[in-house]
Amino acid sequence: MTNTGTTQTVTTYTVTGMTCDHCVRSVTEEVTAIDGVTDVTVDLPSGQVTVTSQTTLGADDVRAAVEEAGYQLSA
C-alpha cells in the first residue's frame, strides 16, 4: 500500500433548529454535496455537525448548505 499524501480536514460546526432524524438527514445530504466532503456526522442532541473533507472548506459553503437544508449555522 502506498501513501498518497492525502490529508483530511475535520471541522465541527454547531447547527441550530434540528429536532429530529429528518433534520439530520437533510443537513447530512446538503453538506455531503459540497465538493471535497468525504464524511458528515451529525449529533442531534448537541447540534454538532462534524465534516471531514479533502480540503479546508469555506464557512460560507457550509453555511449555505445548512441554510439550504432549512437550518442555521451558529456563529
Short mmCIF file of C-alpha atoms in Angstrom, two decimals:
data_model
loop_
_atom_site.label_atom_id
_atom_site.label_comp_id
_atom_site.label_asym_id
_atom_site.label_seq_id
_atom_site.Cartn_x
_atom_site.Cartn_y
_atom_site.Cartn_z
CA MET A 1 0.00 0.00 0.00
CA THR A 2 1.34 3.40 -0.98
CA ASN A 3 0.83 6.60 0.99
CA THR A 4 -0.56 9.14 -1.47
CA GLY A 5 -0.07 12.07 0.91
CA THR A 6 -3.80 12.75 1.09
CA THR A 7 -4.70 14.90 4.08
CA GLN A 8 -8.17 15.01 5.55
CA THR A 9 -9.53 18.08 7.34
CA VAL A 10 -12.06 17.60 10.15
CA THR A 11 -14.15 20.59 11.26
CA THR A 12 -17.04 20.73 13.71
CA TYR A 13 -19.88 23.23 13.40
CA THR A 14 -22.93 23.93 15.55
CA VAL A 15 -26.28 23.92 13.77
CA THR A 16 -29.45 25.25 15.40
CA GLY A 17 -33.02 24.22 14.71
CA MET A 18 -32.57 20.46 14.23
CA THR A 19 -35.13 18.45 16.21
CA CYS A 20 -35.47 15.03 14.55
CA ASP A 21 -33.91 12.38 12.31
CA HIS A 22 -35.35 14.10 9.24
CA CYS A 23 -33.39 17.22 10.20
CA VAL A 24 -30.23 15.14 10.49
CA ARG A 25 -30.78 13.58 7.06
CA SER A 26 -31.45 16.97 5.45
CA VAL A 27 -28.29 18.57 6.85
CA THR A 28 -26.22 15.48 6.04
CA GLU A 29 -27.46 15.41 2.44
CA GLU A 30 -26.79 19.11 1.79
CA VAL A 31 -23.36 19.22 3.44
CA THR A 32 -22.28 15.97 1.75
CA ALA A 33 -22.99 17.64 -1.61
CA ILE A 34 -20.20 20.20 -1.02
CA ASP A 35 -17.25 19.44 -3.29
CA GLY A 36 -14.49 17.70 -1.34
CA VAL A 37 -16.61 16.48 1.58
CA THR A 38 -15.93 12.82 2.37
CA ASP A 39 -17.98 12.32 5.56
CA VAL A 40 -20.61 14.11 7.64
CA THR A 41 -21.60 13.11 11.18
CA VAL A 42 -24.47 14.84 12.97
CA ASP A 43 -25.05 14.65 16.73
CA LEU A 44 -28.69 15.68 17.14
CA PRO A 45 -28.75 16.36 20.92
CA SER A 46 -25.78 18.76 20.78
CA GLY A 47 -26.39 20.13 17.28
CA GLN A 48 -22.77 19.35 16.40
CA VAL A 49 -22.03 18.59 12.75
CA THR A 50 -18.58 17.14 12.08
CA VAL A 51 -17.41 17.42 8.49
CA THR A 52 -14.45 15.53 7.03
CA SER A 53 -13.13 16.87 3.75
CA GLN A 54 -10.21 16.57 1.38
CA THR A 55 -9.50 20.31 1.68
CA THR A 56 -10.32 23.10 4.09
CA LEU A 57 -13.90 24.18 3.46
CA GLY A 58 -15.08 27.75 3.41
CA ALA A 59 -17.50 28.56 6.22
CA ASP A 60 -19.74 30.27 3.64
CA ASP A 61 -20.08 26.98 1.71
CA VAL A 62 -21.07 25.10 4.84
CA ARG A 63 -23.42 27.90 5.93
CA ALA A 64 -25.14 27.88 2.52
CA ALA A 65 -25.60 24.10 2.64
CA VAL A 66 -27.03 24.20 6.17
CA GLU A 67 -29.38 27.05 5.22
CA GLU A 68 -30.48 25.14 2.10
CA ALA A 69 -31.48 22.32 4.45
CA GLY A 70 -33.54 24.84 6.44
CA TYR A 71 -31.33 25.39 9.49
CA GLN A 72 -28.83 27.91 10.82
CA LEU A 73 -25.10 27.64 11.41
CA SER A 74 -24.21 29.16 14.79
CA ALA A 75 -21.64 31.94 14.80
#
